[in-house]
Amino acid sequence: MLTATRVPLPAPLRRRAAGHRVFAVLLVLAAALRVLTMLGYRPATLYWYDSFTYLDTAVHPAPSATFHPIGYPLLLRALLPFHSVELIAAVQHTIGLATGTLLYAVLRRRSAPGWVAALAPVPLLFDASFLRLEHGVLSDTQFIFLVVAGLAVLMWSPKPSTRAAAGAGLLFAAAALTRTIALPLLLLVVLVLAVQRVGWRRLAALALAGTLPLLGYAGWYAAHHGRFAISGADGVALWARTMTFADCARIQPPPGLAPLCPNGTTVDAASEYVWAPGASLNRLPGDRFTHNDEARAFAIAAILAQPLDYLADVVRDTAIAFSWTPIPHPQRVTPAFGFRGGHWELPAQPLIDKVKREYDPDIRGLSSVSPYADVLIAYQYAAYLRGPVLGLILLLGAFAAIRRPRVALLPWAVAMGLLVGPVAVLDFDHRYVLPVIPVACLAAALAHPRCGIRSQM
């Protein structure tokens, strides 16, 4: 008579399986929250004018002369045959889950215990701000995934191969073509890897793979706009940054740049100068972006003349990220707890009518649906990463970077670049802080003593 017997798994395998089960449960719960978001807010969150510019570019691909490069519209174009902004939201919720899975996989690969690896993606998977972000037609979710994927490729092995370095370069280039703040991020990654002495072949592969797509896009941009560039708004953004401190008596700009001096117009945040009708840039003839080169030249002159004032403003605005109660900046925004009940009509704009005809005929204003929205409205007050907690996560990441720089320096440096970079080139925005969180959690998790080079997958 045959008797069925169970052969117990070795203890290390049992521990690994238990760790995977914890993350699997978290992933299922996070997926349920995203289904709840899809049911509670229909069809998707559409922002004027960003969402409709992205959708229009998806139908008519061309390099934008303003703030929006081509990366995100290419994703929207891939989904164009379905003519559904609800599908865009569903795909982005899936990308959010995939990003959390990448964080978990990298940490397990670097020997993190199961509970540590499962804890690191929790803010990304459960913070209500990420649910709202993924539900909007915005580039941020794709950007976060590309940055985390680039880090995952570089960190998968103790020393990345030349092929992995090239793959990471392509991912960071794609991130830069999704949001231009990743342009300095690519340089930062190269510098960190150089400090870690990964070898010139890997550095060359990373730099080359990261640069070639950007050069190709810049050539395409030149064919459309007559100059070799990635963006036509970098100078305008940096000019707006300087309007909070610029003193032309100290700058002494040449006559051609003097009209860009502050003219007495005052707004409540640096980024508002881009759009303020009374700001000096917007009182010049033509569109504001036609003066991008002059705006950049003025901004550089202002920063060189007043470096301490510039640094003080960057530090002051960056510190907003660490407030316990979210501070509206600019004052017109809702920095957190944005799930509400109601219906929000779209503005009457020709571009919206065009996008409805060409991308999705069912585009309409956002509506909350009970009881699903009611659950999310209550949930968001508990599921929000407070500023001081983010500060502690960054400090723990700094400790890990100092203790084992070959393991944790790269994600911590990228997290700090994502935190300070947008403020340095334009302004603080709570939305711009969200990409910092998963990368900072990755660095912080590497502070655990077991995190090293040995694989636990």
XYZ file of C-alpha atoms in Angstrom:
457
model
C 0.000 0.000 0.000
C 1.379 3.367 -1.022
C 1.404 6.118 1.561
C 1.581 9.750 0.528
C 4.183 11.644 2.474
C 5.025 15.326 2.521
C 8.624 16.294 2.318
C 9.073 19.525 4.278
C 10.863 22.354 2.573
C 14.242 23.361 3.985
C 13.998 26.204 6.505
C 15.526 28.879 4.183
C 13.020 28.024 1.435
C 10.132 28.135 3.922
C 11.222 31.604 5.040
C 11.443 32.842 1.460
C 8.010 31.407 0.594
C 6.515 33.032 3.687
C 8.027 36.358 2.681
C 6.557 36.079 -0.805
C 3.146 35.278 0.659
C 3.180 38.479 2.714
C 3.924 40.552 -0.366
C 1.355 38.641 -2.422
C -1.347 39.527 0.131
C -0.269 43.190 0.064
C -0.341 43.196 -3.725
C -3.868 41.782 -3.822
C -5.066 44.405 -1.335
C -3.374 47.161 -3.345
C -5.038 45.868 -6.511
C -8.412 45.930 -4.752
C -7.878 49.588 -3.841
C -7.197 50.382 -7.476
C -10.357 48.590 -8.575
C -12.198 50.647 -5.966
C -10.693 53.820 -7.453
C -11.795 52.813 -10.947
C -15.327 52.189 -9.677
C -15.464 55.279 -7.488
C -14.278 57.923 -9.983
C -15.333 57.726 -13.624
C -14.108 57.887 -16.269
C -10.639 59.178 -15.210
C -9.168 62.408 -13.869
C -8.470 64.851 -16.708
C -6.536 68.037 -16.036
C -6.717 71.161 -18.104
C -4.543 71.647 -19.981
C -1.965 68.904 -19.384
C -4.121 65.824 -19.978
C -5.612 67.137 -23.205
C -2.245 68.260 -24.557
C -0.902 64.739 -23.948
C -3.930 63.156 -25.650
C -3.708 65.512 -28.620
C 0.011 64.778 -29.035
C -0.780 61.058 -28.936
C -3.016 61.508 -31.988
C -0.604 63.910 -33.723
C 2.912 62.915 -32.567
C 5.319 65.843 -32.621
C 7.890 67.278 -30.196
C 6.272 69.845 -27.946
C 7.761 73.329 -27.725
C 6.461 73.665 -24.159
C 6.636 71.423 -21.076
C 5.580 68.041 -22.458
C 8.097 65.768 -24.229
C 6.989 62.790 -26.285
C 7.474 59.877 -23.865
C 4.044 59.778 -22.258
C 2.092 60.533 -25.460
C 3.717 57.440 -26.992
C 2.090 55.296 -24.299
C -1.237 57.012 -24.972
C -0.794 56.423 -28.694
C -0.282 52.702 -28.072
C -3.705 52.723 -26.372
C -5.341 54.900 -29.038
C -7.070 51.997 -30.875
C -9.216 51.424 -27.762
C -10.396 55.072 -27.584
C -10.792 54.953 -23.814
C -9.371 57.170 -21.079
C -10.693 54.608 -18.586
C -8.336 52.075 -20.112
C -5.468 54.568 -19.671
C -6.285 54.752 -15.959
C -6.473 50.948 -15.705
C -3.081 50.563 -17.405
C -1.555 53.142 -15.090
C -2.947 51.392 -12.008
C -1.323 48.213 -13.324
C 1.955 50.079 -13.805
C 1.741 51.201 -10.176
C 1.429 47.568 -9.046
C 4.319 46.589 -11.321
C 6.499 49.310 -9.797
C 5.818 47.996 -6.303
C 6.676 44.479 -7.470
C 9.983 45.725 -8.904
C 10.910 47.286 -5.553
C 10.140 44.033 -3.761
C 12.064 41.922 -6.281
C 15.209 44.083 -6.112
C 15.261 44.020 -2.332
C 14.818 40.257 -2.196
C 17.570 39.948 -4.776
C 19.820 42.008 -2.473
C 19.124 39.713 0.508
C 16.528 41.848 2.281
C 14.306 39.806 4.643
C 10.801 39.219 3.348
C 9.173 41.651 5.760
C 11.629 44.428 4.838
C 11.174 43.866 1.119
C 7.378 43.789 1.538
C 7.339 46.930 3.694
C 9.332 49.112 1.269
C 6.616 49.309 -1.463
C 3.790 49.921 1.047
C 3.664 53.728 0.595
C 3.607 53.349 -3.192
C 0.955 50.632 -3.062
C -1.326 52.101 -0.389
C -0.864 55.870 -0.145
C -4.044 57.475 -1.484
C -1.947 60.072 -3.319
C -0.621 57.342 -5.619
C -4.133 56.052 -6.251
C -5.146 59.547 -7.377
C -1.975 60.004 -9.429
C -2.435 56.733 -11.311
C -6.068 57.621 -12.026
C -5.137 60.852 -13.795
C -4.021 61.259 -17.396
C -0.571 62.496 -16.395
C 2.965 61.328 -17.114
C 4.023 60.749 -13.494
C 3.125 57.063 -13.117
C 5.087 56.129 -16.234
C 7.981 58.296 -15.051
C 8.121 56.604 -11.628
C 8.110 53.157 -13.221
C 10.947 54.023 -15.616
C 13.142 55.443 -12.850
C 12.547 52.437 -10.582
C 13.108 50.054 -13.512
C 16.404 51.783 -14.353
C 17.567 51.403 -10.762
C 16.384 47.781 -10.657
C 18.463 46.894 -13.701
C 21.565 48.524 -12.212
C 21.056 46.971 -8.765
C 20.049 43.468 -9.802
C 23.637 42.249 -9.516
C 26.447 43.457 -7.219
C 28.173 44.870 -10.288
C 26.022 45.562 -13.350
C 27.061 44.040 -16.650
C 27.722 46.186 -19.687
C 24.398 45.038 -21.122
C 22.571 45.959 -17.906
C 24.215 49.382 -17.901
C 23.066 49.965 -21.479
C 19.543 48.842 -20.601
C 19.459 51.206 -17.644
C 20.668 54.025 -19.880
C 17.740 53.428 -22.227
C 15.298 53.417 -19.306
C 16.647 56.699 -17.925
C 16.522 58.201 -21.426
C 12.877 57.136 -21.654
C 12.301 58.740 -18.245
C 13.876 61.985 -19.511
C 11.600 61.908 -22.552
C 8.666 61.456 -20.172
C 9.647 64.221 -17.753
C 12.693 66.375 -18.473
C 13.715 66.454 -14.802
C 15.354 63.071 -15.505
C 17.961 64.749 -17.745
C 20.172 65.739 -14.775
C 19.189 62.439 -13.162
C 21.000 60.548 -15.923
C 24.150 62.554 -15.214
C 23.753 61.908 -11.489
C 23.543 58.154 -12.067
C 26.700 58.221 -14.197
C 28.559 60.179 -11.488
C 27.490 57.780 -8.711
C 28.555 54.756 -10.739
C 31.868 56.453 -11.481
C 32.401 56.942 -7.731
C 31.570 53.264 -7.248
C 34.199 52.377 -9.884
C 32.047 50.048 -11.932
C 34.431 50.302 -14.889
C 34.679 52.511 -17.945
C 32.918 50.065 -20.281
C 29.803 50.061 -18.120
C 29.905 53.832 -17.731
C 30.331 54.265 -21.474
C 27.455 51.869 -22.205
C 25.181 53.704 -19.760
C 26.097 57.156 -21.073
C 25.853 56.156 -24.725
C 22.542 54.315 -24.385
C 21.153 57.215 -22.370
C 22.376 59.900 -24.739
C 21.573 58.524 -28.199
C 17.746 58.552 -27.815
C 17.948 62.099 -26.468
C 20.078 63.211 -29.424
C 17.601 61.598 -31.799
C 14.715 63.405 -30.146
C 16.643 66.689 -30.190
C 17.158 66.246 -33.943
C 13.439 65.644 -34.411
C 12.761 68.718 -32.269
C 15.105 70.763 -34.477
C 13.266 69.657 -37.602
C 10.011 71.009 -36.107
C 11.180 74.058 -34.167
C 14.458 75.097 -35.734
C 16.783 74.485 -32.813
C 18.514 71.452 -31.323
C 16.871 70.914 -27.919
C 14.767 68.592 -25.772
C 12.395 71.245 -24.480
C 11.323 74.763 -25.314
C 10.401 75.603 -21.735
C 13.547 75.042 -19.650
C 14.525 78.712 -19.752
C 11.000 79.866 -18.916
C 10.905 77.514 -15.920
C 14.281 78.633 -14.569
C 13.360 82.293 -15.108
C 10.225 81.766 -13.010
C 12.369 80.205 -10.280
C 14.493 83.379 -10.081
C 11.527 85.740 -9.849
C 11.246 85.039 -6.104
C 14.648 86.634 -5.415
C 15.993 88.424 -8.519
C 17.319 91.942 -7.890
C 18.311 93.619 -11.140
C 20.316 96.243 -9.264
C 22.684 93.396 -8.371
C 22.304 91.373 -11.561
C 22.842 94.325 -13.904
C 21.552 92.445 -16.968
C 22.421 93.676 -20.478
C 19.768 95.787 -22.238
C 18.424 92.788 -24.153
C 17.589 90.950 -20.910
C 16.489 93.917 -18.793
C 12.785 93.567 -19.812
C 12.778 90.226 -17.976
C 13.489 91.849 -14.606
C 10.782 91.649 -11.919
C 8.207 94.353 -12.574
C 6.377 94.401 -9.258
C 3.977 91.549 -10.046
C 3.746 89.275 -6.998
C 2.351 85.743 -6.888
C 2.402 83.075 -4.165
C 4.760 80.546 -5.798
C 7.594 80.661 -8.309
C 5.778 78.483 -10.856
C 2.882 80.953 -10.965
C 5.133 83.488 -12.721
C 5.023 81.251 -15.815
C 1.304 81.928 -16.182
C 0.774 85.298 -14.452
C -0.412 87.774 -17.152
C 1.325 90.655 -15.403
C 4.729 88.981 -15.087
C 7.456 90.622 -17.154
C 7.969 87.628 -19.463
C 4.280 87.518 -20.333
C 4.187 91.203 -21.232
C 6.742 90.745 -24.014
C 5.521 90.431 -27.623
C 4.631 86.924 -28.745
C 4.206 83.693 -26.829
C 6.150 83.241 -23.576
C 8.008 80.227 -24.972
C 9.382 82.219 -27.913
C 11.564 83.990 -25.318
C 12.901 80.756 -23.808
C 16.565 81.463 -24.648
C 16.472 84.991 -23.239
C 14.683 83.728 -20.119
C 17.391 81.108 -19.580
C 20.171 83.671 -20.008
C 18.513 85.997 -17.489
C 17.999 83.171 -14.981
C 21.627 82.042 -15.176
C 22.789 85.637 -14.690
C 20.484 85.983 -11.663
C 21.733 82.756 -10.073
C 25.392 83.705 -10.613
C 24.808 87.169 -9.161
C 22.746 85.937 -6.188
C 23.775 82.318 -5.467
C 22.939 82.437 -1.747
C 19.489 83.883 -2.404
C 18.864 81.148 -4.958
C 19.989 78.403 -2.551
C 17.892 79.868 0.264
C 14.766 79.768 -1.894
C 15.466 76.189 -2.999
C 15.986 75.053 0.610
C 12.879 76.913 1.820
C 10.612 75.428 -0.824
C 12.088 71.913 -0.529
C 11.330 72.003 3.195
C 7.598 72.130 2.381
C 7.816 68.400 1.648
C 8.449 67.706 5.349
C 5.464 69.509 6.846
C 3.041 67.381 8.865
C -0.032 69.071 7.430
C 0.298 69.517 3.641
C 0.830 73.166 2.730
C -0.955 74.406 -0.417
C 1.785 75.607 -2.769
C 0.630 77.417 -4.862
C -2.317 78.293 -2.665
C -4.825 77.347 -5.377
C -3.878 73.632 -5.271
C -5.191 70.805 -3.107
C -2.002 69.187 -1.769
C -3.609 66.089 -0.273
C -6.913 64.424 0.624
C -8.204 65.119 -2.873
C -10.824 62.370 -3.034
C -14.154 64.183 -2.813
C -17.733 63.610 -3.770
C -19.352 65.403 -6.687
C -19.219 66.004 -10.403
C -16.697 68.222 -12.163
C -17.491 69.490 -15.633
C -14.746 70.012 -18.199
C -14.064 73.604 -19.287
C -15.350 74.751 -22.656
C -12.193 74.567 -24.775
C -11.714 73.798 -28.491
C -8.847 71.406 -27.661
C -11.160 69.307 -25.477
C -13.695 69.007 -28.308
C -10.892 67.997 -30.663
C -9.599 65.306 -28.289
C -13.137 63.959 -27.833
C -13.483 63.583 -31.579
C -10.073 62.023 -32.151
C -9.170 60.058 -28.999
C -12.228 59.153 -26.919
C -15.802 60.224 -27.742
C -16.843 59.315 -24.180
C -14.562 61.840 -22.490
C -16.563 63.745 -19.889
C -16.208 65.439 -16.534
C -15.202 63.331 -13.540
C -17.984 61.973 -11.315
C -17.748 60.255 -7.947
C -19.800 57.081 -7.516
C -21.089 55.942 -4.124
C -20.383 53.850 -2.124
C -16.947 53.288 -3.666
C -15.920 56.937 -3.534
C -17.166 57.220 0.058
C -14.755 54.483 1.118
C -11.828 56.239 -0.589
C -12.756 59.618 0.913
C -12.540 58.095 4.409
C -9.489 55.961 3.551
C -7.308 58.830 2.322
C -7.024 60.512 5.737
C -5.309 57.482 7.230
C -3.396 56.420 4.112
C -1.161 59.435 3.617
C 2.617 59.556 4.115
C 3.248 62.564 6.339
C 6.199 64.838 5.650
C 8.211 63.990 8.796
C 7.908 60.297 7.965
C 9.368 60.977 4.524
C 12.191 62.838 6.270
C 12.900 59.801 8.467
C 12.905 57.530 5.417
C 15.441 59.787 3.686
C 17.610 59.875 6.828
C 17.535 56.085 7.026
C 18.510 55.958 3.366
C 21.383 58.362 4.055
C 22.547 56.061 6.862
C 22.437 53.108 4.466
C 24.325 55.083 1.801
C 27.090 55.926 4.271
C 27.244 52.450 5.757
C 27.307 50.540 2.460
C 27.745 53.011 -0.409
C 28.122 50.314 -3.052
C 24.602 49.110 -2.298
C 22.512 52.103 -1.175
C 24.246 55.245 -2.462
C 22.674 55.062 -5.919
C 18.963 54.942 -4.908
C 19.483 57.505 -2.146
C 21.228 59.929 -4.513
C 18.439 59.492 -7.074
C 15.803 60.105 -4.370
C 17.526 63.337 -3.336
C 17.850 64.377 -6.983
C 14.128 63.810 -7.480
C 13.355 65.836 -4.345
C 15.572 68.867 -4.981
C 15.693 68.886 -8.791
C 12.178 70.164 -9.557
C 12.499 72.884 -6.903
C 15.874 73.970 -8.260
C 14.647 74.360 -11.842
C 11.094 75.602 -11.209
C 9.230 75.163 -7.942
C 7.979 72.819 -5.257
C 4.894 70.744 -6.014
C 3.439 67.981 -3.821
C 2.874 65.954 -6.962
C 6.599 66.146 -7.748
C 7.419 64.649 -4.333
C 5.628 61.379 -5.097
C 8.406 59.952 -7.336
C 10.802 60.456 -4.414
C 8.915 58.107 -2.116
C 9.452 54.651 -3.708
C 13.126 55.381 -4.445
C 13.698 56.677 -0.902
C 11.999 53.565 0.508
C 14.307 51.395 -1.600
C 17.375 53.147 -0.167
C 16.030 53.002 3.388
C 15.302 49.259 3.172
C 18.944 48.654 2.252
C 19.925 49.838 5.739
C 18.976 46.388 7.063
C 22.145 44.499 8.091
C 21.316 41.501 5.893
C 21.132 43.555 2.708
C 24.264 42.802 0.747
C 25.230 40.996 -2.404
C 23.775 37.537 -1.783
C 20.578 36.697 -3.667
C 17.502 35.524 -1.723
C 15.151 35.153 -4.704
